[in-house]
Coordinates of N, CA and C in Angstrom, one line a residue:
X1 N 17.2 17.7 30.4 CA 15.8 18.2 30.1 C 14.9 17.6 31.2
X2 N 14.3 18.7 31.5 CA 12.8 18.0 32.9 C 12.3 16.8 31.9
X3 N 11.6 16.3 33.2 CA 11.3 14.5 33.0 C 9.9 15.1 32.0
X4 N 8.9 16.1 32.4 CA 7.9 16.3 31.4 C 8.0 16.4 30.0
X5 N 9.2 17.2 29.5 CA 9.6 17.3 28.0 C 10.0 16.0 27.5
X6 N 10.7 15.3 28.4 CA 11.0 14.0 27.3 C 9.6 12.8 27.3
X7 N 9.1 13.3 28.8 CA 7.3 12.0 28.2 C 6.6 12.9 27.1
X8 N 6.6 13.9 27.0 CA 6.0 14.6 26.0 C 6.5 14.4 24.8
X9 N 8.0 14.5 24.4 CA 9.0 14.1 23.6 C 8.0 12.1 23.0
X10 N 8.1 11.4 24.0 CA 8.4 10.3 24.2 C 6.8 9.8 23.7
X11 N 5.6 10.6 24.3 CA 4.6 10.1 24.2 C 4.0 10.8 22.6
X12 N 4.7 11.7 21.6 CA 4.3 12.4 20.7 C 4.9 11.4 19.6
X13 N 5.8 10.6 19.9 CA 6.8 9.8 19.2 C 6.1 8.5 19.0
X14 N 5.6 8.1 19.8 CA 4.9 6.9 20.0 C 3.8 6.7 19.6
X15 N 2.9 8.1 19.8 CA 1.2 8.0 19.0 C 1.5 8.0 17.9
X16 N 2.9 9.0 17.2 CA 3.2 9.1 15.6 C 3.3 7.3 14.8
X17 N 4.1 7.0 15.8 CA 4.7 5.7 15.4 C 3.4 4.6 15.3
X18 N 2.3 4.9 16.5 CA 1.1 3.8 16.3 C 0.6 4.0 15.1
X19 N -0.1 5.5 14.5 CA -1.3 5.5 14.2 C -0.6 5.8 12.7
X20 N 1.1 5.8 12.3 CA 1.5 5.0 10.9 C 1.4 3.6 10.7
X21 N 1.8 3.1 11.6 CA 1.8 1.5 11.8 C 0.3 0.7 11.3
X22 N -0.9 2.0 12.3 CA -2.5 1.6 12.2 C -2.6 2.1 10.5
X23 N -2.5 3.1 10.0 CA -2.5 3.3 8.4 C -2.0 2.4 7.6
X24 N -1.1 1.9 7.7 CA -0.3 0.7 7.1 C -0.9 -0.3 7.2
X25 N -2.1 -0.3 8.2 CA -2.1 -2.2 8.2 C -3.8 -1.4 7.5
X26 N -4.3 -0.5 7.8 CA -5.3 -0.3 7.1 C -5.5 0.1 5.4
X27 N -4.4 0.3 5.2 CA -4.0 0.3 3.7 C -3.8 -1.2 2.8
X28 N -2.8 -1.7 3.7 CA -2.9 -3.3 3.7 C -4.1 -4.0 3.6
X29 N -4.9 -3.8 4.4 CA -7.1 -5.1 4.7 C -6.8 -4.4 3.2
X30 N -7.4 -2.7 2.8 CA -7.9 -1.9 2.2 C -7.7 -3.0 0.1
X31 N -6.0 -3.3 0.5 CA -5.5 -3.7 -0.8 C -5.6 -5.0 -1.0
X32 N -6.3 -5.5 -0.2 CA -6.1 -7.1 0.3 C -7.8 -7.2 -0.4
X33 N -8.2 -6.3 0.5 CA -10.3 -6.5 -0.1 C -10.3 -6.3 -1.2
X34 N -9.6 -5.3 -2.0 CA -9.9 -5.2 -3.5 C -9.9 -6.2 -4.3
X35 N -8.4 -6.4 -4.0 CA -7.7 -7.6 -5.3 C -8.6 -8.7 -5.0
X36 N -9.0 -8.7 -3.4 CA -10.0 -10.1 -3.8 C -11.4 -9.9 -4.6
X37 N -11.9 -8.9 -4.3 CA -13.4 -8.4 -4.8 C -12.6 -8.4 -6.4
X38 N -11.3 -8.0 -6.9 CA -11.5 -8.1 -8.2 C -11.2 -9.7 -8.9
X39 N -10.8 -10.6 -8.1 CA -10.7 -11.8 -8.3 C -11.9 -12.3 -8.3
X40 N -12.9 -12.5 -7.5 CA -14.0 -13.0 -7.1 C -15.3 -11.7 -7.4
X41 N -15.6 -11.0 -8.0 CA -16.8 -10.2 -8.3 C -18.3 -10.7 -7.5
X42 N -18.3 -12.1 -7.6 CA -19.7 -12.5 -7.1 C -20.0 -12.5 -5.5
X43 N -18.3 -12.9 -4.7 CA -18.3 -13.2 -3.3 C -17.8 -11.3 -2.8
X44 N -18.2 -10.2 -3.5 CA -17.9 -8.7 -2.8 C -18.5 -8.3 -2.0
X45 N -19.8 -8.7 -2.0 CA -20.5 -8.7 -0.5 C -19.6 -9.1 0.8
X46 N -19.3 -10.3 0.9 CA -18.7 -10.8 2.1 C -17.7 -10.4 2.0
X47 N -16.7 -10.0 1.2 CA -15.6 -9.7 1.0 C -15.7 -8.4 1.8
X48 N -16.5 -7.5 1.5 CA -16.3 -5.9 1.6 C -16.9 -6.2 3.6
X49 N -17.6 -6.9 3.6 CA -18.2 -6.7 5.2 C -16.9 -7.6 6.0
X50 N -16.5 -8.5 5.2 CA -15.1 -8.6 6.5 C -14.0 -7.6 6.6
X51 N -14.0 -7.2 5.1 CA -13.2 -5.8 5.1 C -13.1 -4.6 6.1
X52 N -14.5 -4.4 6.2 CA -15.0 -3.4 7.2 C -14.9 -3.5 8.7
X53 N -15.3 -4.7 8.5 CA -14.8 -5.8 10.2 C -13.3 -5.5 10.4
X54 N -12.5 -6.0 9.9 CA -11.0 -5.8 10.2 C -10.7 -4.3 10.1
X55 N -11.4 -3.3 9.4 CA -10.9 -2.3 9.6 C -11.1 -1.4 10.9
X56 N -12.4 -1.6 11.3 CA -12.6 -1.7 12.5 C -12.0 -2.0 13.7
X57 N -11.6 -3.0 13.6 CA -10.6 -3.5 14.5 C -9.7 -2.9 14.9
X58 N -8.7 -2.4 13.3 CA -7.6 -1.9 13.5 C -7.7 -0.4 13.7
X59 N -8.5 0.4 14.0 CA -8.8 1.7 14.0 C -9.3 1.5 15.5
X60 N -9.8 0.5 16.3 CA -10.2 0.6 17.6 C -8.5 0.4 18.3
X61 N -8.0 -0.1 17.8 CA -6.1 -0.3 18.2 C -5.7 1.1 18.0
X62 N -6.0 1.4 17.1 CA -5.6 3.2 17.1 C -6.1 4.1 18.1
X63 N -7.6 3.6 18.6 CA -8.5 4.7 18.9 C -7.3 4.3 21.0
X64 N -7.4 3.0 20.9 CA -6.8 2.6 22.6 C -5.4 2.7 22.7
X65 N -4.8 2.9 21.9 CA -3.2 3.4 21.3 C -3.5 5.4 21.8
X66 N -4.6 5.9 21.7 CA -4.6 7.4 22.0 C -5.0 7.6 23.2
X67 N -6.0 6.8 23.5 CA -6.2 6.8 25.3 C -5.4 6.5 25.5
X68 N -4.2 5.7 25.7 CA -3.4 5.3 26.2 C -2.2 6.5 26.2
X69 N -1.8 7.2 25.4 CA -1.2 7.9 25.5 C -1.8 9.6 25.8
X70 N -2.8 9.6 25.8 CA -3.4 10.7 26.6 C -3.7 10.4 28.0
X71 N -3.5 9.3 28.9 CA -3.3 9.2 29.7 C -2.1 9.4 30.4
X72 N -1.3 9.3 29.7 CA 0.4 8.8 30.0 C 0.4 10.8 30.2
X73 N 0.3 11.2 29.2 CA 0.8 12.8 28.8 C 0.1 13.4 30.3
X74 N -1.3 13.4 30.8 CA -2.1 14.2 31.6 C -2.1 13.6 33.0
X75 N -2.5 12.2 32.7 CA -2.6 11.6 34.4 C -1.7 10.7 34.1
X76 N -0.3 11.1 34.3 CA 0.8 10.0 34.0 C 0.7 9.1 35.7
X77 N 0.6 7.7 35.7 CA 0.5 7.5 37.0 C 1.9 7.0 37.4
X78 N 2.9 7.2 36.9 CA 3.9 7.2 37.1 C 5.3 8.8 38.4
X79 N 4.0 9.2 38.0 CA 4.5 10.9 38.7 C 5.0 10.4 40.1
X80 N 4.7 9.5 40.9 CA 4.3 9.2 41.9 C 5.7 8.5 42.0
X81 N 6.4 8.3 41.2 CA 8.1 7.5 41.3 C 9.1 8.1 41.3
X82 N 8.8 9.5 40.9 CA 9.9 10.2 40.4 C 10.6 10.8 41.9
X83 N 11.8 11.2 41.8 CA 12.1 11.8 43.3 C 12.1 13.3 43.5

């Protein structure tokens, strides 16, 4: 198979695989904030704004996980190796 179909292959494989990985760990904070807001009712304020903090986080890993592979797919700068 041309070298395009398998980075296409390769880079469709790889955003699948980040942005389950990024859902998982966002489901994760998501079940982590609860149980503590239901442990702690009085501390949900700070609970819910670190919640949001880390969720943040982990969705900016997703968001540079897609530039990154939209670069790879359009301006691969690897083209330049191939023979």
């Amino acid at each position: 198979m041309p070298y395009f179909v398998w980075t296409t292959v390769f880079i469709a494989a790889g955003f699948s695989f980040t942005t389950a990985i990024a859902a998982l760990g966002q489901a994760m904070a998501v079940r982590s904030g609860l149980e503590g807001i239901a442990r702690q009712p009085e501390a949900s304020d700070r609970i819910q704004i670190t919640m949001l903090l880390g969720l943040a986080f982990i969705e900016s890993l997703a968001l540079f996980a897609l530039f990154i592979h939209i670069v790879l797919l359009f301006a691969n700068p690897f083209l330049k190796y191939l023979q």
